[in-house]
Tab-separated table of C-alpha atoms and ligand atoms in Angstrom:
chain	number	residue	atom	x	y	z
A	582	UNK	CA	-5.712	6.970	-32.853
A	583	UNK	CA	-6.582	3.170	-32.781
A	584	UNK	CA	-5.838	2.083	-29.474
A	585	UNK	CA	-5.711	-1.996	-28.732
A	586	UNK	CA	-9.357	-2.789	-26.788
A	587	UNK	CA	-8.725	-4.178	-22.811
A	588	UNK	CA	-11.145	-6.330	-21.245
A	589	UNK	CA	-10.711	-7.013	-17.378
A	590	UNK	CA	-11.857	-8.996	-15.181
A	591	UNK	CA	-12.067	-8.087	-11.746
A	592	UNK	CA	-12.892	-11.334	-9.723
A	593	UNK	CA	-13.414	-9.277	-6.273
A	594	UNK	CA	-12.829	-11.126	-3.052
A	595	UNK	CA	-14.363	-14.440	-4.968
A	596	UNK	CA	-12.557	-18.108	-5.750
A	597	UNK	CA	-10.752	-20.002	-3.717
A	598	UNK	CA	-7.158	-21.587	-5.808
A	599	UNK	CA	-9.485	-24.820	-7.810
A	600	UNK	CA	-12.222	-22.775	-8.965
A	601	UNK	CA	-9.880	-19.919	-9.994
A	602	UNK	CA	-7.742	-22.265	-12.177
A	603	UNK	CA	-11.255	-24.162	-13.330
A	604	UNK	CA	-12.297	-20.181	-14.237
A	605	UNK	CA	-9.102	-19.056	-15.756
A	606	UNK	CA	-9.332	-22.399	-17.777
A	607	UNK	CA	-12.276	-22.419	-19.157
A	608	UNK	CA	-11.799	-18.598	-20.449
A	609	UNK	CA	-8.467	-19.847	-21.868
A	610	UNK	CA	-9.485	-22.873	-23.881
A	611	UNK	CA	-11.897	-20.259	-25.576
A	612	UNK	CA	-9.513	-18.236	-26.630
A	613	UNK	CA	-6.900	-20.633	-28.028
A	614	UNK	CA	-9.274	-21.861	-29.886
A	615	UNK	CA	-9.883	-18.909	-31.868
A	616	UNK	CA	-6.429	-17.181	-31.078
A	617	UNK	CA	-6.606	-14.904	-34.904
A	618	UNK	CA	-9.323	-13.316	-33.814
A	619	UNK	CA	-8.294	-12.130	-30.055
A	620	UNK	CA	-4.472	-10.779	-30.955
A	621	UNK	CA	-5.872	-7.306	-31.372
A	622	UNK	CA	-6.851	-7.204	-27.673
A	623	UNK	CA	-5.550	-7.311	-24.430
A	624	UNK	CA	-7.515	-9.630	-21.979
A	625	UNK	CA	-6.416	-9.535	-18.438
A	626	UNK	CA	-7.694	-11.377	-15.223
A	627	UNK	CA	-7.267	-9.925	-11.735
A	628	UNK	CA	-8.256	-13.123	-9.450
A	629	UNK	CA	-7.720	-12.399	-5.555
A	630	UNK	CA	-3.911	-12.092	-4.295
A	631	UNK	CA	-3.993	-16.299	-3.441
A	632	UNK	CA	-5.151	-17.425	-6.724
A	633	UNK	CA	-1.911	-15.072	-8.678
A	634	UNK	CA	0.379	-17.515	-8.344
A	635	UNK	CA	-1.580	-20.653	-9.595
A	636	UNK	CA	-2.888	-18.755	-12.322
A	637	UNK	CA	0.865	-17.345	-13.458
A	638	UNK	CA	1.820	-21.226	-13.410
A	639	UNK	CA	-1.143	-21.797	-15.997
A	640	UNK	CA	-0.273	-18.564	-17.992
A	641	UNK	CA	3.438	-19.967	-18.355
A	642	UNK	CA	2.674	-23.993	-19.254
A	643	UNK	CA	0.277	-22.848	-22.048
A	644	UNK	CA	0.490	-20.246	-24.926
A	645	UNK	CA	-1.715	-17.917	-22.661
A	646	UNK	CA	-3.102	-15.195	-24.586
A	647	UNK	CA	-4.329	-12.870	-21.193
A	648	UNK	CA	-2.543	-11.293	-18.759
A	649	UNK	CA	-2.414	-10.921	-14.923
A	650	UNK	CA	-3.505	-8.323	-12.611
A	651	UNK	CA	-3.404	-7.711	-9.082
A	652	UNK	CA	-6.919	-5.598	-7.642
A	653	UNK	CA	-4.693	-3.668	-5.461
A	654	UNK	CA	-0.601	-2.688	-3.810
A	655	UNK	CA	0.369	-0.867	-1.567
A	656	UNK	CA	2.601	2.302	-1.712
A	657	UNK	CA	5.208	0.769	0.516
A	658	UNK	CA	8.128	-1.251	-1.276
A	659	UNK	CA	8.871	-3.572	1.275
A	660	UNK	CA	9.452	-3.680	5.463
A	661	UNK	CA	6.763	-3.340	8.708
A	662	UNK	CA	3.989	-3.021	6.738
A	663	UNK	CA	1.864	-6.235	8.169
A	664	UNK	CA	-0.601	-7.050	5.860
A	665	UNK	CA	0.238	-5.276	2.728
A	666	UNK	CA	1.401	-6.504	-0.900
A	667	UNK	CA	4.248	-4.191	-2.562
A	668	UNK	CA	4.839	-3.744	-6.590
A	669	UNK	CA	7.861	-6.221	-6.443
A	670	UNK	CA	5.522	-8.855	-5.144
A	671	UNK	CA	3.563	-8.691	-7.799
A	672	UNK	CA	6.103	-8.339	-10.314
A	673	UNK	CA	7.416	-11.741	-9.346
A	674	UNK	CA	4.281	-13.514	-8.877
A	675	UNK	CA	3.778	-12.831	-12.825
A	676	UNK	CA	1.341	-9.656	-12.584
A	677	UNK	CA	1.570	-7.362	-15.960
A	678	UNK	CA	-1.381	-4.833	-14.467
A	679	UNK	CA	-2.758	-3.764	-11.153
A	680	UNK	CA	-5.780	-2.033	-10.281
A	681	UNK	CA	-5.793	1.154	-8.008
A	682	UNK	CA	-8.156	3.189	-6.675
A	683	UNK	CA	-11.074	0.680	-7.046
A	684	UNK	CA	-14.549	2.452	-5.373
A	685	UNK	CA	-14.550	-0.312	-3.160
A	686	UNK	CA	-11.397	0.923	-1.568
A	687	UNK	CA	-12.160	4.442	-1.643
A	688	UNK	CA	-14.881	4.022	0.186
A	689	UNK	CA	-14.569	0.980	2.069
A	690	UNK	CA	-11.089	1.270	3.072
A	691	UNK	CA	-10.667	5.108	3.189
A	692	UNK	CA	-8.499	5.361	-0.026
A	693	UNK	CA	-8.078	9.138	-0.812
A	694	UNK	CA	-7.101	10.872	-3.965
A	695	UNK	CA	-3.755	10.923	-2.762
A	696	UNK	CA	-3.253	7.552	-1.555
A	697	UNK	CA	-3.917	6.568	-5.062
A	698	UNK	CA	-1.864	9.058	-6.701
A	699	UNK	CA	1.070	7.346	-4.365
A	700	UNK	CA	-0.237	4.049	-5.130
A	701	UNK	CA	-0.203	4.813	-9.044
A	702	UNK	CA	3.646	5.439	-8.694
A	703	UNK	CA	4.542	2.062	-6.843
A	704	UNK	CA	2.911	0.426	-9.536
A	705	UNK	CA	5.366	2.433	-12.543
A	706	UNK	CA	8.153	2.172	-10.199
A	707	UNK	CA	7.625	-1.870	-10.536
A	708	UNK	CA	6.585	-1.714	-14.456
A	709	UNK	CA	3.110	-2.493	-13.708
A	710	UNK	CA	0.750	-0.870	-15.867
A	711	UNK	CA	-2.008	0.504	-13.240
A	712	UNK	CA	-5.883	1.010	-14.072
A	713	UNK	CA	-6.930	3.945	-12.405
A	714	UNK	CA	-10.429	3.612	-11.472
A	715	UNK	CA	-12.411	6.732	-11.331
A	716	UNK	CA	-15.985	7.452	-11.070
A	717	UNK	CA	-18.814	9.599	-9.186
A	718	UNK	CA	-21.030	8.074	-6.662
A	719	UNK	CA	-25.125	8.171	-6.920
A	720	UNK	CA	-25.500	11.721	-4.993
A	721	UNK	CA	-22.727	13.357	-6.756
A	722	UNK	CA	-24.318	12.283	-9.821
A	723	UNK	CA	-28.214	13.550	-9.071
A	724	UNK	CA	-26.525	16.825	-8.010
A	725	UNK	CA	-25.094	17.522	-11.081
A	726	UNK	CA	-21.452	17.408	-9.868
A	727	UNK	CA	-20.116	14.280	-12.015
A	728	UNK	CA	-18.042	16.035	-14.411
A	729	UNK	CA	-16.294	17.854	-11.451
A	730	UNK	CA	-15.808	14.963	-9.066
A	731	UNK	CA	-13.964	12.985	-11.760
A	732	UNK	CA	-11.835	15.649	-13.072
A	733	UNK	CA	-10.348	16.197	-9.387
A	734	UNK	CA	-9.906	12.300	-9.190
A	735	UNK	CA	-8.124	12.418	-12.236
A	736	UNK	CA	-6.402	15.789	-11.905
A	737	UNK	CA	-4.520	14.628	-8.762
A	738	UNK	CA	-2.951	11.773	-10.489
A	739	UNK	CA	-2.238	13.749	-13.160
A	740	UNK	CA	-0.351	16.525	-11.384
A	741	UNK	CA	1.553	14.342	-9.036
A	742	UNK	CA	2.812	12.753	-11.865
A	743	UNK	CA	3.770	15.332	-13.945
A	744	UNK	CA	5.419	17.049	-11.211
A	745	UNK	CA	7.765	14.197	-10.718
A	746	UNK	CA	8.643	14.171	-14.252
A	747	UNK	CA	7.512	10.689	-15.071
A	748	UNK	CA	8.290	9.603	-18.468
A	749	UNK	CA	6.000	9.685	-21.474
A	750	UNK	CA	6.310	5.868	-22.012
A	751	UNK	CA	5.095	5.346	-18.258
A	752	UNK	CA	2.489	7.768	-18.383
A	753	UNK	CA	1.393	6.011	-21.710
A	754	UNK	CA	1.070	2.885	-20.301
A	755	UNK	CA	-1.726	3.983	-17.659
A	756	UNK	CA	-5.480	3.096	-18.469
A	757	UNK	CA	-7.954	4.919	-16.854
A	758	UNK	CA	-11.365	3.018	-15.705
A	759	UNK	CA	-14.636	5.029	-15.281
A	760	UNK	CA	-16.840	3.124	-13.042
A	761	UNK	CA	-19.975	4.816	-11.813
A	762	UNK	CA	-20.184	3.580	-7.765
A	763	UNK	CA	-23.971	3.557	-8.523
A	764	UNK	CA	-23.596	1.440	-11.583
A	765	UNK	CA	-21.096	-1.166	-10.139
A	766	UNK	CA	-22.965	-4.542	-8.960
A	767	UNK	CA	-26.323	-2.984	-9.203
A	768	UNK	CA	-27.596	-3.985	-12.882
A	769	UNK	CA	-28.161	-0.263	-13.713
A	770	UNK	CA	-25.379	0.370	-16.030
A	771	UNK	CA	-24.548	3.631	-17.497
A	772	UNK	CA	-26.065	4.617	-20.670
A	773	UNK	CA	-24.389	4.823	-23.308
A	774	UNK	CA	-24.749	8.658	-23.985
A	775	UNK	CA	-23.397	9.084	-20.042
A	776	UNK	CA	-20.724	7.127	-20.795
A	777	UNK	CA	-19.619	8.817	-23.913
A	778	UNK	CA	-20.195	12.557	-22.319
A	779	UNK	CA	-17.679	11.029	-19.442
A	780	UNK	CA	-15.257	9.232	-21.615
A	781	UNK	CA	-14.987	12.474	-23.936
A	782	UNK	CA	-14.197	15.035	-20.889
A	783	UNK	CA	-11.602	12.454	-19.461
A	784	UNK	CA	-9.996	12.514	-23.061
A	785	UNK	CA	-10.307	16.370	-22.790
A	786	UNK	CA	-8.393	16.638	-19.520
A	787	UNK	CA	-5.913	13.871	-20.429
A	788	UNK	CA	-4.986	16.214	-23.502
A	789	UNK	CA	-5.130	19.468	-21.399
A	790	UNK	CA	-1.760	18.157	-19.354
A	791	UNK	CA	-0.123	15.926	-21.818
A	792	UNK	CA	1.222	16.028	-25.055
A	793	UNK	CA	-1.099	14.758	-27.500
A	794	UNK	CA	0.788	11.800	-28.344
A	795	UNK	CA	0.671	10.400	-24.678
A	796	UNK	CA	-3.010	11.645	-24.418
A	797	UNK	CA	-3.890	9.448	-27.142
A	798	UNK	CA	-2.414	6.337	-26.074
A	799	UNK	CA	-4.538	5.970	-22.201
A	800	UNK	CA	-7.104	3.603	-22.659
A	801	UNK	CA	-10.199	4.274	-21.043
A	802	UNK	CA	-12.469	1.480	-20.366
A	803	UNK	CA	-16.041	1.506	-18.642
A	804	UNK	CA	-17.378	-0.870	-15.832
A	805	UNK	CA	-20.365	-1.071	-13.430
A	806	UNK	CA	-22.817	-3.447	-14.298
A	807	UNK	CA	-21.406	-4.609	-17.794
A	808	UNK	CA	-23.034	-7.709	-19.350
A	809	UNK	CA	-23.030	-9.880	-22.388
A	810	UNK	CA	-26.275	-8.160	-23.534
A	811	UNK	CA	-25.192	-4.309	-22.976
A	812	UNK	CA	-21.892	-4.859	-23.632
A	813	UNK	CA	-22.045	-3.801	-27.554
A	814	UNK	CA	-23.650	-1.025	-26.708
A	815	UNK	CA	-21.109	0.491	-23.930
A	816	UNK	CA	-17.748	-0.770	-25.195
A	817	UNK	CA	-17.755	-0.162	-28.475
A	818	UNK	CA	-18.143	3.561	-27.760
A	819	UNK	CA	-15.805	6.323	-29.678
A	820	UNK	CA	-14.004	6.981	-26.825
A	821	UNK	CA	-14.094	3.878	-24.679
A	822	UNK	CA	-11.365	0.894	-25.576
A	823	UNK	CA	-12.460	-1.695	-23.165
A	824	UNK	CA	-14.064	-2.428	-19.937
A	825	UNK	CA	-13.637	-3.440	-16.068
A	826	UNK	CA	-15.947	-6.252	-15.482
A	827	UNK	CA	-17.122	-7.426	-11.853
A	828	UNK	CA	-19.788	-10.234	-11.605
A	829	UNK	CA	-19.811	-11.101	-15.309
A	830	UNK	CA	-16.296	-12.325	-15.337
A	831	UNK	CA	-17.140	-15.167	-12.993
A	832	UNK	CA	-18.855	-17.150	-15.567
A	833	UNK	CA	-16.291	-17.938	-18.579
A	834	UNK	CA	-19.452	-17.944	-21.203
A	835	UNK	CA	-20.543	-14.584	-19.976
A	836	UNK	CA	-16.898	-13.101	-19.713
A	837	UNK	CA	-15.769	-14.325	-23.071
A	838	UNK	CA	-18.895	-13.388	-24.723
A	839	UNK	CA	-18.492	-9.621	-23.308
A	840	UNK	CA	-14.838	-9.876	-24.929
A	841	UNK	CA	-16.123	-10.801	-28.358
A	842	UNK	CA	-18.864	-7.584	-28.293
A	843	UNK	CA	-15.801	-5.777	-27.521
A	844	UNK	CA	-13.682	-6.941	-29.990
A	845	UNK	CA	-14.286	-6.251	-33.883
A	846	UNK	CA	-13.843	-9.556	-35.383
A	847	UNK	CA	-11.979	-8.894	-38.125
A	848	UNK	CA	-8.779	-7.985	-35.472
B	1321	LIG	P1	-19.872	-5.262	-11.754
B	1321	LIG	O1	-19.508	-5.582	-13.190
B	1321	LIG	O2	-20.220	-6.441	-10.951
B	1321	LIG	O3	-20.887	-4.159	-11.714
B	1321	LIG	O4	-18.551	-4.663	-11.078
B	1321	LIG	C1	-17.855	-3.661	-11.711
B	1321	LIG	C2	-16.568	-3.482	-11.027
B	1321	LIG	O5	-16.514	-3.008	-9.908
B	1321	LIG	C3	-15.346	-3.923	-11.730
B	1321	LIG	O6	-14.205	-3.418	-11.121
């Protein structure tokens, strides 16, 4: 099934508003300038929570061809919750996508399997399309326990979904992200014949709960450590229909340049 390719960029806890719009800009001005070639993909840029609303402004005063994401929401919808950001809130400050279950909030903010099951189902609730982020830290990974680790990641989401009976459209419209902790701002990216043994078994379990149509349509992207010069190599994959891109989508040559290796040229 030909699914259409995702690039994201995650910007992290970087740019203040004027470099954010500068960033977003830049990245932009490629891409209307050769607007044929990008309409078979789906670019989307996740800037911190203060840049979304300066960067939804842009989006709307130009024919924008990428979309907004948040990097995280909470499970609450609204009320005593000091702090947090709920679904609606991102909804109306323009945001199409939203990523949960990042590694950095797994294991920097205590985020279980669980919490991002919940978290997956504020974002549907809200018709945000979430990016599950998955992936197996450096230990789990020397002792052999990679496949496991990622099928109970994914297995929880799975189940709590299914159990609720959530629609095959909203289950269609998740995207899973496999992002190897060790891999993610280090420089050692996966290789590609890890990637492809990971991407294959997520396909496997996706198709072992859902029917085949909806198993077909997640998109499954890679990230950790992705670069203009590897990105060929690791997007382009069988199996893998984008990627999740940290420090690389700071710089609009290196960003756009890991969208074209992504993209076939002809779409
Ligand atoms: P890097 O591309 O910097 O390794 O970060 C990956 C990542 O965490 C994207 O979400």
């Amino acid at each position: 099934m030909q699914r259409r390719a995702l690039i994201v960029g995650n910007w992290k806890m970087n740019g203040l508003i004027a470099p954010s719009l500068l960033l977003a800009t830049e990245i932009q001005h490629h891409f209307t300038a050769n607007l044929p070639r990008y309409r078979g993909c789906d670019v989307v840029l996740c800037p911190p929570f203060t840049a979304l609303h300066a960067l939804h402004q842009l989006r709307e005063s130009n024919e924008a061809c990428w979309q907004l994401g948040a990097q995280n929401l909470s499970v609450e919808s609204h009320g005593a919750h000091t702090g947090e950001i709920c679904g609606a809130m991102l909804r109306d400050v323009g945001c199409q996508y939203v990523l949960v279950g990042h590694s950095e909030r797994r294991t920097l903010y205590g985020e279980t399997d669980q919490l991002v099951a919940q978290k997956v189902f504020s974002a549907l609730r809200n018709q945000l399309w979430p990016i599950v982020c998955l992936g197996e830290n450096l230990v789990e990974r020397q002792q052999g326990h990679t496949l496991t680790v990622l099928q109970r990641q994914l297995e929880v989401v799975l189940s709590s979904l299914i159990e609720a009976h959530t629609s095959s459209d909203q289950l269609a419209s998740l995207t899973l992200a496999y992002e190897p902790v060790w891999a993610i701002g280090t420089g050692h990216h996966a290789t590609a014949a890890q990637v492809a043994e990971v991407h294959d078994r997520l396909r496997q379990i996706l198709h072992q709960h859902l029917p085949a149509s909806v198993a077909d349509a997640i998109r499954l992207l890679y990230g950790g450590s992705v670069k203009p010069d590897n990105a060929s190599a690791l997007l382009t994959l069988a199996n893998v229909d984008g990627g999740l891109v940290g420090g690389a989508s700071l710089q609009a040559a290196d960003f756009v340049a890991i969208v074209d290796a992504a993209v076939p040229s002809e779409s």
